[in-house]
């Protein structure tokens, strides 16, 4: 029987509440699919500042490095808002991503059938959408040098550099093709090769890497067209791979196809250990009230099983269980509609666990 060590970082606000529900589902999935989950908790964010004076204690990094995967709730809150920038809870999140060398950010945009009406787009456009955006996270224009603001010829200029090394493109393309193998075997690479040299290199390298993945179909799109196609016909996409800047914009665009923050999972992978976290923050306005939607965290657990632990069957079963409770009309307050049964955080977790069985 496979046994996985998960380092759990509950964090602040609703983080601990939604993590509890996700773990409930992971244990249930383990029983059903024959693996065991061993967890070790560690501090991050405001909870770490209160207990240890820093947002990411070294012991937390060590615990994360020796795990098979890291599962994070959410961090931050008004209590720590006035601290200097480098001491804030958010710093802990940036540091743990860096410490784990996570260069690939995975952001799925899956529209659950029962929540089709939550999207601002027409039901026939979004029903069935299931996209995975693979965004390069540690390179590109956000990190390229030179960058700055200077005076040139008497005028102030601002500039950044969009730069990618071949190796950086190869490794993110590799992640995208591997992900596509776990899904519908299609990758769309997005850049701006009609204008940018860096994008020409991107296209050349992605095409070369695709030779090792003959079973995956590769297509290329310019980013302006990709932004349009995401709204026009999002169902055409399976995996989208793109650089840091384009991925930042397109992943937010794609996530809004689904229409609901409380439903969105994410992962940062590529290093030795993957970091899995819901997209939402610590929601201080509802923290401690048993009102948070745990489905983003539960869908994150499914992502961890699929992309971090290769437990595909269990991942699919969790997603089916989420779909089932939604179809049965179960809602938390944030996604409630008339006629729905409004559940608390823990009741929603119980329903998903029961649906899994
Ligand atoms: P937020 O995501 O915490 O909340 C935005 C709104 O969405 C709130 O009204 C909240 O109640 C609601 N919401 C969020 N998740 C929900 C859920 N699971 N169920 C029901 N409703 C949910 O964003 P914010 O208010 O801008 O930030 C609050 C704190 O969280 C800040 O300190 C911020 O820095 C931090 N933050 C952390 C992360 C992270 O941990 N990854 C991400 C974003 C923001």
mmCIF file of C-alpha atoms and ligand atoms in Angstrom:
data_model
loop_
_atom_site.group_PDB
_atom_site.id
_atom_site.type_symbol
_atom_site.label_atom_id
_atom_site.label_comp_id
_atom_site.label_asym_id
_atom_site.label_seq_id
_atom_site.Cartn_x
_atom_site.Cartn_y
_atom_site.Cartn_z
ATOM 1 C CA UNK A 1 0.000 0.000 0.000
ATOM 2 C CA UNK A 2 1.367 3.431 -0.945
ATOM 3 C CA UNK A 3 1.847 5.795 1.958
ATOM 4 C CA UNK A 4 2.254 9.540 1.434
ATOM 5 C CA UNK A 5 3.719 12.120 3.771
ATOM 6 C CA UNK A 6 1.893 15.421 3.496
ATOM 7 C CA UNK A 7 3.099 18.564 5.228
ATOM 8 C CA UNK A 8 0.029 20.602 6.063
ATOM 9 C CA UNK A 9 0.202 24.393 6.433
ATOM 10 C CA UNK A 10 -3.265 25.465 7.643
ATOM 11 C CA UNK A 11 -2.302 29.169 7.882
ATOM 12 C CA UNK A 12 -4.791 31.865 8.871
ATOM 13 C CA UNK A 13 -8.458 32.821 8.695
ATOM 14 C CA UNK A 14 -10.529 30.173 6.939
ATOM 15 C CA UNK A 15 -7.327 28.236 6.073
ATOM 16 C CA UNK A 16 -7.549 25.791 9.010
ATOM 17 C CA UNK A 17 -11.304 25.311 8.459
ATOM 18 C CA UNK A 18 -11.049 24.356 4.791
ATOM 19 C CA UNK A 19 -7.902 22.276 5.337
ATOM 20 C CA UNK A 20 -9.768 20.154 7.918
ATOM 21 C CA UNK A 21 -12.406 19.316 5.300
ATOM 22 C CA UNK A 22 -9.851 18.570 2.590
ATOM 23 C CA UNK A 23 -8.028 16.178 4.919
ATOM 24 C CA UNK A 24 -11.317 14.481 5.769
ATOM 25 C CA UNK A 25 -11.749 13.746 2.058
ATOM 26 C CA UNK A 26 -8.130 12.669 1.560
ATOM 27 C CA UNK A 27 -8.399 10.107 4.370
ATOM 28 C CA UNK A 28 -11.677 8.820 2.941
ATOM 29 C CA UNK A 29 -10.126 8.559 -0.541
ATOM 30 C CA UNK A 30 -7.156 6.691 0.918
ATOM 31 C CA UNK A 31 -9.428 4.100 2.507
ATOM 32 C CA UNK A 32 -11.349 3.624 -0.691
ATOM 33 C CA UNK A 33 -8.395 3.503 -3.068
ATOM 34 C CA UNK A 34 -5.834 1.765 -0.862
ATOM 35 C CA UNK A 35 -3.271 4.372 0.122
ATOM 36 C CA UNK A 36 -2.505 6.052 3.406
ATOM 37 C CA UNK A 37 -1.885 9.699 4.236
ATOM 38 C CA UNK A 38 0.443 10.682 7.023
ATOM 39 C CA UNK A 39 0.318 14.384 7.902
ATOM 40 C CA UNK A 40 2.669 16.715 9.698
ATOM 41 C CA UNK A 41 1.526 20.263 10.505
ATOM 42 C CA UNK A 42 3.712 23.330 10.254
ATOM 43 C CA UNK A 43 3.335 27.072 10.707
ATOM 44 C CA UNK A 44 3.128 29.727 8.003
ATOM 45 C CA UNK A 45 1.796 33.271 7.673
ATOM 46 C CA UNK A 46 0.235 35.125 10.594
ATOM 47 C CA UNK A 47 0.080 31.965 12.717
ATOM 48 C CA UNK A 48 3.855 31.627 12.316
ATOM 49 C CA UNK A 49 4.439 35.309 13.106
ATOM 50 C CA UNK A 50 2.462 34.944 16.343
ATOM 51 C CA UNK A 51 4.236 31.746 17.398
ATOM 52 C CA UNK A 52 7.759 32.209 16.041
ATOM 53 C CA UNK A 53 8.130 35.853 14.997
ATOM 54 C CA UNK A 54 8.587 35.172 11.258
ATOM 55 C CA UNK A 55 6.122 34.278 8.468
ATOM 56 C CA UNK A 56 8.103 31.199 7.394
ATOM 57 C CA UNK A 57 10.170 29.508 10.118
ATOM 58 C CA UNK A 58 13.075 27.347 8.970
ATOM 59 C CA UNK A 59 11.467 24.283 10.612
ATOM 60 C CA UNK A 60 8.495 24.713 8.257
ATOM 61 C CA UNK A 61 10.769 24.721 5.202
ATOM 62 C CA UNK A 62 12.499 21.559 6.482
ATOM 63 C CA UNK A 63 9.165 19.798 7.051
ATOM 64 C CA UNK A 64 8.035 20.783 3.542
ATOM 65 C CA UNK A 65 11.232 19.563 1.911
ATOM 66 C CA UNK A 66 10.918 16.101 3.419
ATOM 67 C CA UNK A 67 7.267 15.650 2.394
ATOM 68 C CA UNK A 68 5.791 14.030 -0.723
ATOM 69 C CA UNK A 69 3.551 17.074 -1.131
ATOM 70 C CA UNK A 70 2.664 20.263 0.722
ATOM 71 C CA UNK A 71 -0.950 21.296 1.311
ATOM 72 C CA UNK A 72 -1.634 24.919 2.241
ATOM 73 C CA UNK A 73 -4.829 26.639 3.441
ATOM 74 C CA UNK A 74 -4.519 30.405 3.205
ATOM 75 C CA UNK A 75 -2.571 33.159 4.905
ATOM 76 C CA UNK A 76 -3.023 36.769 5.995
ATOM 77 C CA UNK A 77 -5.510 38.941 7.834
ATOM 78 C CA UNK A 78 -6.086 42.382 9.342
ATOM 79 C CA UNK A 79 -4.097 41.544 12.488
ATOM 80 C CA UNK A 80 -0.810 41.578 10.556
ATOM 81 C CA UNK A 81 -1.650 44.210 7.939
ATOM 82 C CA UNK A 82 0.427 47.002 9.471
ATOM 83 C CA UNK A 83 3.674 45.061 9.755
ATOM 84 C CA UNK A 84 6.566 46.072 7.490
ATOM 85 C CA UNK A 85 6.355 44.481 4.054
ATOM 86 C CA UNK A 86 9.045 41.827 4.572
ATOM 87 C CA UNK A 87 7.475 40.655 7.850
ATOM 88 C CA UNK A 88 3.926 40.222 6.543
ATOM 89 C CA UNK A 89 2.217 36.806 6.279
ATOM 90 C CA UNK A 90 2.218 37.063 2.440
ATOM 91 C CA UNK A 91 6.022 36.969 2.561
ATOM 92 C CA UNK A 92 5.805 33.410 3.907
ATOM 93 C CA UNK A 93 3.897 32.312 0.819
ATOM 94 C CA UNK A 94 6.407 33.854 -1.603
ATOM 95 C CA UNK A 95 9.287 32.312 0.333
ATOM 96 C CA UNK A 96 7.865 28.784 0.453
ATOM 97 C CA UNK A 97 7.195 28.802 -3.312
ATOM 98 C CA UNK A 98 10.796 29.869 -3.869
ATOM 99 C CA UNK A 99 12.217 27.392 -1.341
ATOM 100 C CA UNK A 100 10.445 24.520 -3.115
ATOM 101 C CA UNK A 101 11.723 25.742 -6.507
ATOM 102 C CA UNK A 102 8.219 25.575 -7.954
ATOM 103 C CA UNK A 103 8.597 26.926 -11.482
ATOM 104 C CA UNK A 104 5.292 25.662 -12.871
ATOM 105 C CA UNK A 105 2.010 27.114 -11.679
ATOM 106 C CA UNK A 106 -1.035 24.990 -12.470
ATOM 107 C CA UNK A 107 -4.366 26.782 -12.539
ATOM 108 C CA UNK A 108 -7.351 24.722 -13.654
ATOM 109 C CA UNK A 109 -10.566 26.332 -14.825
ATOM 110 C CA UNK A 110 -13.226 23.673 -14.547
ATOM 111 C CA UNK A 111 -16.885 24.573 -14.832
ATOM 112 C CA UNK A 112 -18.987 22.277 -12.661
ATOM 113 C CA UNK A 113 -22.224 21.382 -14.446
ATOM 114 C CA UNK A 114 -24.355 22.363 -11.481
ATOM 115 C CA UNK A 115 -22.731 25.801 -11.263
ATOM 116 C CA UNK A 116 -22.962 26.718 -14.945
ATOM 117 C CA UNK A 117 -25.265 29.586 -14.074
ATOM 118 C CA UNK A 118 -22.618 31.147 -11.776
ATOM 119 C CA UNK A 119 -20.596 32.138 -14.845
ATOM 120 C CA UNK A 120 -21.179 35.468 -16.554
ATOM 121 C CA UNK A 121 -20.993 33.678 -19.926
ATOM 122 C CA UNK A 122 -23.793 31.766 -21.646
ATOM 123 C CA UNK A 123 -24.357 28.222 -20.311
ATOM 124 C CA UNK A 124 -23.762 26.627 -23.738
ATOM 125 C CA UNK A 125 -20.337 28.316 -23.916
ATOM 126 C CA UNK A 126 -19.096 27.276 -20.467
ATOM 127 C CA UNK A 127 -20.789 23.934 -19.818
ATOM 128 C CA UNK A 128 -18.096 21.254 -19.902
ATOM 129 C CA UNK A 129 -15.114 23.623 -19.773
ATOM 130 C CA UNK A 130 -12.110 21.899 -18.211
ATOM 131 C CA UNK A 131 -8.845 23.736 -18.866
ATOM 132 C CA UNK A 132 -5.476 23.489 -17.154
ATOM 133 C CA UNK A 133 -3.240 26.527 -17.490
ATOM 134 C CA UNK A 134 0.450 25.811 -16.966
ATOM 135 C CA UNK A 135 2.171 29.123 -16.266
ATOM 136 C CA UNK A 136 5.939 29.548 -16.064
ATOM 137 C CA UNK A 137 6.429 31.141 -12.666
ATOM 138 C CA UNK A 138 10.071 31.953 -12.009
ATOM 139 C CA UNK A 139 11.315 33.596 -15.218
ATOM 140 C CA UNK A 140 10.218 35.932 -18.002
ATOM 141 C CA UNK A 141 9.567 39.650 -17.781
ATOM 142 C CA UNK A 142 8.871 39.681 -14.029
ATOM 143 C CA UNK A 143 12.479 38.736 -13.321
ATOM 144 C CA UNK A 144 14.379 39.743 -16.519
ATOM 145 C CA UNK A 145 17.269 42.218 -16.320
ATOM 146 C CA UNK A 146 17.809 45.019 -17.172
ATOM 147 C CA UNK A 147 14.724 46.579 -15.618
ATOM 148 C CA UNK A 148 14.127 49.979 -14.110
ATOM 149 C CA UNK A 149 13.195 53.619 -14.526
ATOM 150 C CA UNK A 150 15.898 56.005 -15.806
ATOM 151 C CA UNK A 151 16.451 59.290 -17.566
ATOM 152 C CA UNK A 152 17.438 58.912 -21.226
ATOM 153 C CA UNK A 153 17.962 61.947 -23.472
ATOM 154 C CA UNK A 154 16.211 64.112 -20.920
ATOM 155 C CA UNK A 155 13.129 61.862 -20.725
ATOM 156 C CA UNK A 156 12.124 59.426 -18.026
ATOM 157 C CA UNK A 157 11.918 55.858 -19.378
ATOM 158 C CA UNK A 158 10.645 52.648 -17.796
ATOM 159 C CA UNK A 159 11.747 49.260 -19.080
ATOM 160 C CA UNK A 160 11.664 45.515 -18.401
ATOM 161 C CA UNK A 161 13.192 42.565 -20.190
ATOM 162 C CA UNK A 162 11.271 39.522 -21.310
ATOM 163 C CA UNK A 163 13.909 36.830 -21.353
ATOM 164 C CA UNK A 164 13.774 33.032 -21.397
ATOM 165 C CA UNK A 165 16.628 30.564 -21.538
ATOM 166 C CA UNK A 166 16.094 27.464 -23.638
ATOM 167 C CA UNK A 167 16.272 25.302 -20.508
ATOM 168 C CA UNK A 168 13.491 27.226 -18.798
ATOM 169 C CA UNK A 169 11.199 26.736 -21.793
ATOM 170 C CA UNK A 170 12.113 23.062 -22.116
ATOM 171 C CA UNK A 171 11.219 22.282 -18.509
ATOM 172 C CA UNK A 172 7.870 24.113 -18.482
ATOM 173 C CA UNK A 173 6.950 22.516 -21.821
ATOM 174 C CA UNK A 174 7.838 19.134 -20.321
ATOM 175 C CA UNK A 175 5.470 19.759 -17.398
ATOM 176 C CA UNK A 176 2.671 20.758 -19.793
ATOM 177 C CA UNK A 177 3.066 17.647 -21.952
ATOM 178 C CA UNK A 178 3.169 15.396 -18.887
ATOM 179 C CA UNK A 179 -0.031 17.037 -17.576
ATOM 180 C CA UNK A 180 -1.699 16.579 -20.966
ATOM 181 C CA UNK A 181 -0.939 12.858 -20.738
ATOM 182 C CA UNK A 182 -2.982 12.771 -17.519
ATOM 183 C CA UNK A 183 -5.840 14.580 -19.290
ATOM 184 C CA UNK A 184 -6.972 14.840 -22.912
ATOM 185 C CA UNK A 185 -3.588 14.790 -24.663
ATOM 186 C CA UNK A 186 -3.721 18.299 -26.131
ATOM 187 C CA UNK A 187 -1.392 21.255 -25.466
ATOM 188 C CA UNK A 188 -1.815 24.808 -26.748
ATOM 189 C CA UNK A 189 1.330 26.895 -26.444
ATOM 190 C CA UNK A 190 0.619 30.628 -26.157
ATOM 191 C CA UNK A 191 3.093 33.416 -27.024
ATOM 192 C CA UNK A 192 3.502 36.389 -29.337
ATOM 193 C CA UNK A 193 5.908 34.952 -31.906
ATOM 194 C CA UNK A 194 4.708 37.307 -34.655
ATOM 195 C CA UNK A 195 6.275 40.227 -32.750
ATOM 196 C CA UNK A 196 8.631 39.046 -29.994
ATOM 197 C CA UNK A 197 11.982 37.280 -30.493
ATOM 198 C CA UNK A 198 11.677 35.646 -27.083
ATOM 199 C CA UNK A 199 8.382 34.137 -28.286
ATOM 200 C CA UNK A 200 10.004 32.790 -31.448
ATOM 201 C CA UNK A 201 12.464 30.923 -29.273
ATOM 202 C CA UNK A 202 9.564 29.782 -27.055
ATOM 203 C CA UNK A 203 7.730 28.324 -30.082
ATOM 204 C CA UNK A 204 10.874 26.655 -31.434
ATOM 205 C CA UNK A 205 11.716 24.982 -28.110
ATOM 206 C CA UNK A 206 8.141 23.859 -27.329
ATOM 207 C CA UNK A 207 7.932 22.327 -30.813
ATOM 208 C CA UNK A 208 11.209 20.503 -30.249
ATOM 209 C CA UNK A 209 10.096 19.151 -26.853
ATOM 210 C CA UNK A 210 6.851 17.917 -28.433
ATOM 211 C CA UNK A 211 8.867 15.362 -30.429
ATOM 212 C CA UNK A 212 9.177 13.370 -27.184
ATOM 213 C CA UNK A 213 5.393 13.411 -26.750
ATOM 214 C CA UNK A 214 4.001 12.057 -30.018
ATOM 215 C CA UNK A 215 0.808 11.061 -28.213
ATOM 216 C CA UNK A 216 0.063 14.707 -27.354
ATOM 217 C CA UNK A 217 -1.279 17.096 -29.975
ATOM 218 C CA UNK A 218 0.464 20.490 -29.977
ATOM 219 C CA UNK A 219 -0.947 23.752 -31.337
ATOM 220 C CA UNK A 220 0.280 27.351 -31.098
ATOM 221 C CA UNK A 221 -1.706 30.538 -30.516
ATOM 222 C CA UNK A 222 -0.742 34.197 -30.272
ATOM 223 C CA UNK A 223 -1.700 35.564 -26.878
ATOM 224 C CA UNK A 224 -4.188 38.127 -28.209
ATOM 225 C CA UNK A 225 -6.024 35.384 -30.075
ATOM 226 C CA UNK A 226 -5.841 33.075 -27.030
ATOM 227 C CA UNK A 227 -7.499 35.759 -24.871
ATOM 228 C CA UNK A 228 -10.328 35.955 -27.416
ATOM 229 C CA UNK A 229 -10.697 32.206 -27.868
ATOM 230 C CA UNK A 230 -10.966 31.706 -24.083
ATOM 231 C CA UNK A 231 -14.174 33.735 -24.113
ATOM 232 C CA UNK A 232 -15.430 32.692 -27.546
ATOM 233 C CA UNK A 233 -15.020 28.938 -27.254
ATOM 234 C CA UNK A 234 -13.200 27.852 -24.082
ATOM 235 C CA UNK A 235 -14.079 24.189 -24.624
ATOM 236 C CA UNK A 236 -11.459 23.922 -27.388
ATOM 237 C CA UNK A 237 -8.657 23.929 -24.766
ATOM 238 C CA UNK A 238 -7.176 21.122 -22.694
ATOM 239 C CA UNK A 239 -3.727 22.255 -21.429
ATOM 240 C CA UNK A 240 -2.446 25.774 -22.126
ATOM 241 C CA UNK A 241 1.271 26.408 -21.570
ATOM 242 C CA UNK A 242 2.587 29.943 -21.474
ATOM 243 C CA UNK A 243 5.109 32.325 -19.944
ATOM 244 C CA UNK A 244 4.872 34.248 -16.696
ATOM 245 C CA UNK A 245 3.183 37.472 -17.854
ATOM 246 C CA UNK A 246 0.752 35.923 -20.349
ATOM 247 C CA UNK A 247 -0.044 33.153 -17.841
ATOM 248 C CA UNK A 248 -0.783 35.655 -15.092
ATOM 249 C CA UNK A 249 -3.396 37.345 -17.245
ATOM 250 C CA UNK A 250 -4.873 34.291 -18.972
ATOM 251 C CA UNK A 251 -5.203 32.238 -15.762
ATOM 252 C CA UNK A 252 -7.269 34.980 -14.127
ATOM 253 C CA UNK A 253 -9.361 35.321 -17.278
ATOM 254 C CA UNK A 254 -9.921 31.561 -17.436
ATOM 255 C CA UNK A 255 -10.756 31.220 -13.751
ATOM 256 C CA UNK A 256 -13.586 33.692 -14.152
ATOM 257 C CA UNK A 257 -15.241 31.390 -16.706
ATOM 258 C CA UNK A 258 -16.192 29.405 -13.611
ATOM 259 C CA UNK A 259 -17.503 32.453 -11.760
ATOM 260 C CA UNK A 260 -16.675 31.469 -8.202
ATOM 261 C CA UNK A 261 -13.617 32.122 -6.020
ATOM 262 C CA UNK A 262 -14.618 29.511 -3.447
ATOM 263 C CA UNK A 263 -14.254 26.743 -6.064
ATOM 264 C CA UNK A 264 -10.757 27.321 -7.488
ATOM 265 C CA UNK A 265 -7.762 25.079 -6.747
ATOM 266 C CA UNK A 266 -4.106 25.629 -7.744
ATOM 267 C CA UNK A 267 -0.687 24.041 -7.534
ATOM 268 C CA UNK A 268 2.934 25.035 -7.918
ATOM 269 C CA UNK A 269 5.123 22.175 -9.117
ATOM 270 C CA UNK A 270 8.361 21.410 -10.917
ATOM 271 C CA UNK A 271 10.651 21.316 -7.881
ATOM 272 C CA UNK A 272 11.190 18.258 -5.707
ATOM 273 C CA UNK A 273 7.958 18.777 -3.779
ATOM 274 C CA UNK A 274 4.682 20.250 -5.074
ATOM 275 C CA UNK A 275 2.744 22.936 -3.212
ATOM 276 C CA UNK A 276 -1.048 22.669 -3.440
ATOM 277 C CA UNK A 277 -3.361 25.500 -2.344
ATOM 278 C CA UNK A 278 -6.806 26.934 -3.018
ATOM 279 C CA UNK A 279 -6.705 30.221 -4.952
ATOM 280 C CA UNK A 280 -8.729 32.164 -2.370
ATOM 281 C CA UNK A 281 -7.298 34.089 0.583
ATOM 282 C CA UNK A 282 -8.011 33.851 4.303
ATOM 283 C CA UNK A 283 -11.463 35.517 4.019
ATOM 284 C CA UNK A 284 -11.291 37.316 7.396
ATOM 285 C CA UNK A 285 -14.931 38.417 7.031
ATOM 286 C CA UNK A 286 -16.190 34.846 7.464
ATOM 287 C CA UNK A 287 -13.300 33.211 9.361
ATOM 288 C CA UNK A 288 -14.232 31.125 12.394
ATOM 289 C CA UNK A 289 -17.904 31.032 11.452
ATOM 290 C CA UNK A 290 -18.023 27.621 9.755
ATOM 291 C CA UNK A 291 -19.315 29.372 6.624
ATOM 292 C CA UNK A 292 -16.372 29.068 4.201
ATOM 293 C CA UNK A 293 -16.734 27.018 1.067
ATOM 294 C CA UNK A 294 -14.326 24.060 1.435
ATOM 295 C CA UNK A 295 -14.743 22.911 -2.192
ATOM 296 C CA UNK A 296 -11.707 24.859 -3.481
ATOM 297 C CA UNK A 297 -9.584 23.118 -0.860
ATOM 298 C CA UNK A 298 -11.191 19.735 -1.624
ATOM 299 C CA UNK A 299 -10.601 20.232 -5.371
ATOM 300 C CA UNK A 300 -7.021 21.151 -4.430
ATOM 301 C CA UNK A 301 -6.724 17.794 -2.676
ATOM 302 C CA UNK A 302 -7.823 16.143 -5.934
ATOM 303 C CA UNK A 303 -5.123 18.097 -7.778
ATOM 304 C CA UNK A 304 -2.535 16.978 -5.255
ATOM 305 C CA UNK A 305 -3.530 13.359 -5.819
ATOM 306 C CA UNK A 306 -3.411 13.685 -9.616
ATOM 307 C CA UNK A 307 -0.414 15.932 -10.236
ATOM 308 C CA UNK A 308 1.615 15.364 -7.073
ATOM 309 C CA UNK A 309 1.016 11.739 -6.095
ATOM 310 C CA UNK A 310 -0.154 10.076 -9.337
ATOM 311 C CA UNK A 311 -3.333 8.795 -7.695
ATOM 312 C CA UNK A 312 -5.485 9.550 -10.720
ATOM 313 C CA UNK A 313 -8.425 7.363 -9.866
ATOM 314 C CA UNK A 314 -8.825 8.864 -6.413
ATOM 315 C CA UNK A 315 -8.525 12.377 -7.872
ATOM 316 C CA UNK A 316 -11.300 11.692 -10.375
ATOM 317 C CA UNK A 317 -13.481 10.155 -7.660
ATOM 318 C CA UNK A 318 -13.162 13.286 -5.506
ATOM 319 C CA UNK A 319 -14.094 15.485 -8.457
ATOM 320 C CA UNK A 320 -17.093 13.277 -9.166
ATOM 321 C CA UNK A 321 -18.115 13.518 -5.508
ATOM 322 C CA UNK A 322 -17.961 17.337 -5.682
ATOM 323 C CA UNK A 323 -20.074 17.253 -8.839
ATOM 324 C CA UNK A 324 -22.582 14.964 -7.143
ATOM 325 C CA UNK A 325 -23.140 17.120 -4.048
ATOM 326 C CA UNK A 326 -23.531 20.187 -6.256
ATOM 327 C CA UNK A 327 -26.010 18.361 -8.460
ATOM 328 C CA UNK A 328 -27.912 17.337 -5.322
ATOM 329 C CA UNK A 329 -28.393 21.053 -4.652
ATOM 330 C CA UNK A 330 -25.909 21.406 -1.784
ATOM 331 C CA UNK A 331 -24.345 24.860 -1.569
ATOM 332 C CA UNK A 332 -22.316 26.921 0.871
ATOM 333 C CA UNK A 333 -23.457 30.508 1.349
ATOM 334 C CA UNK A 334 -21.075 31.984 -1.264
ATOM 335 C CA UNK A 335 -22.553 29.906 -4.114
ATOM 336 C CA UNK A 336 -26.102 29.582 -2.838
ATOM 337 C CA UNK A 337 -29.106 30.148 -5.047
ATOM 338 C CA UNK A 338 -32.812 29.957 -4.364
ATOM 339 C CA UNK A 339 -33.998 26.464 -3.515
ATOM 340 C CA UNK A 340 -30.518 25.240 -2.555
ATOM 341 C CA UNK A 341 -29.657 23.604 0.764
ATOM 342 C CA UNK A 342 -27.161 25.956 2.404
ATOM 343 C CA UNK A 343 -24.523 23.989 4.298
ATOM 344 C CA UNK A 344 -21.792 24.944 6.732
ATOM 345 C CA UNK A 345 -18.119 24.260 5.946
ATOM 346 C CA UNK A 346 -18.074 21.005 7.887
ATOM 347 C CA UNK A 347 -21.453 19.834 6.570
ATOM 348 C CA UNK A 348 -20.215 20.342 3.001
ATOM 349 C CA UNK A 349 -17.100 18.306 3.826
ATOM 350 C CA UNK A 350 -19.288 15.529 5.273
ATOM 351 C CA UNK A 351 -21.475 15.489 2.148
ATOM 352 C CA UNK A 352 -18.480 15.165 -0.172
ATOM 353 C CA UNK A 353 -17.028 12.404 2.000
ATOM 354 C CA UNK A 354 -20.357 10.559 1.895
ATOM 355 C CA UNK A 355 -20.620 11.014 -1.889
ATOM 356 C CA UNK A 356 -17.151 9.536 -2.242
ATOM 357 C CA UNK A 357 -18.274 6.374 -0.519
HETATM 358 P P1 LIG B 1 -10.088 36.544 -0.023
HETATM 359 O O1 LIG B 1 -9.919 35.556 -1.101
HETATM 360 O O2 LIG B 1 -9.649 36.147 1.326
HETATM 361 O O3 LIG B 1 -11.627 37.004 0.063
HETATM 362 C C1 LIG B 1 -12.319 37.695 -0.961
HETATM 363 C C2 LIG B 1 -13.835 37.489 -0.781
HETATM 364 O O4 LIG B 1 -14.172 36.153 -1.163
HETATM 365 C C3 LIG B 1 -14.311 37.643 0.668
HETATM 366 O O5 LIG B 1 -15.582 38.216 0.687
HETATM 367 C C4 LIG B 1 -14.384 36.231 1.195
HETATM 368 O O6 LIG B 1 -15.328 36.031 2.209
HETATM 369 C C5 LIG B 1 -14.753 35.452 -0.074
HETATM 370 N N1 LIG B 1 -14.176 34.104 -0.065
HETATM 371 C C6 LIG B 1 -12.886 33.761 -0.297
HETATM 372 N N2 LIG B 1 -12.739 32.439 -0.171
HETATM 373 C C7 LIG B 1 -13.923 31.941 0.167
HETATM 374 C C8 LIG B 1 -14.406 30.627 0.458
HETATM 375 N N3 LIG B 1 -13.604 29.551 0.409
HETATM 376 N N4 LIG B 1 -15.703 30.485 0.784
HETATM 377 C C9 LIG B 1 -16.533 31.527 0.832
HETATM 378 N N5 LIG B 1 -16.151 32.788 0.550
HETATM 379 C C10 LIG B 1 -14.858 32.988 0.233
HETATM 380 O O7 LIG B 1 -9.302 37.864 -0.500
HETATM 381 P P2 LIG B 1 -9.029 39.238 0.294
HETATM 382 O O8 LIG B 1 -10.215 39.576 1.146
HETATM 383 O O9 LIG B 1 -8.552 40.177 -0.711
HETATM 384 O O10 LIG B 1 -7.805 38.925 1.271
HETATM 385 C C11 LIG B 1 -7.918 38.545 2.640
HETATM 386 C C12 LIG B 1 -6.537 38.143 3.149
HETATM 387 O O11 LIG B 1 -6.097 36.977 2.442
HETATM 388 C C13 LIG B 1 -5.460 39.208 2.928
HETATM 389 O O12 LIG B 1 -4.622 39.229 4.053
HETATM 390 C C14 LIG B 1 -4.709 38.697 1.702
HETATM 391 O O13 LIG B 1 -3.388 39.157 1.665
HETATM 392 C C15 LIG B 1 -4.790 37.216 1.898
HETATM 393 N N6 LIG B 1 -4.677 36.411 0.645
HETATM 394 C C16 LIG B 1 -4.055 35.220 0.775
HETATM 395 C C17 LIG B 1 -3.971 34.372 -0.310
HETATM 396 C C18 LIG B 1 -3.359 33.016 -0.133
HETATM 397 O O14 LIG B 1 -3.231 32.586 1.010
HETATM 398 N N7 LIG B 1 -3.004 32.317 -1.174
HETATM 399 C C19 LIG B 1 -4.563 34.732 -1.548
HETATM 400 C C20 LIG B 1 -5.228 35.954 -1.627
HETATM 401 C C21 LIG B 1 -5.290 36.794 -0.511
#
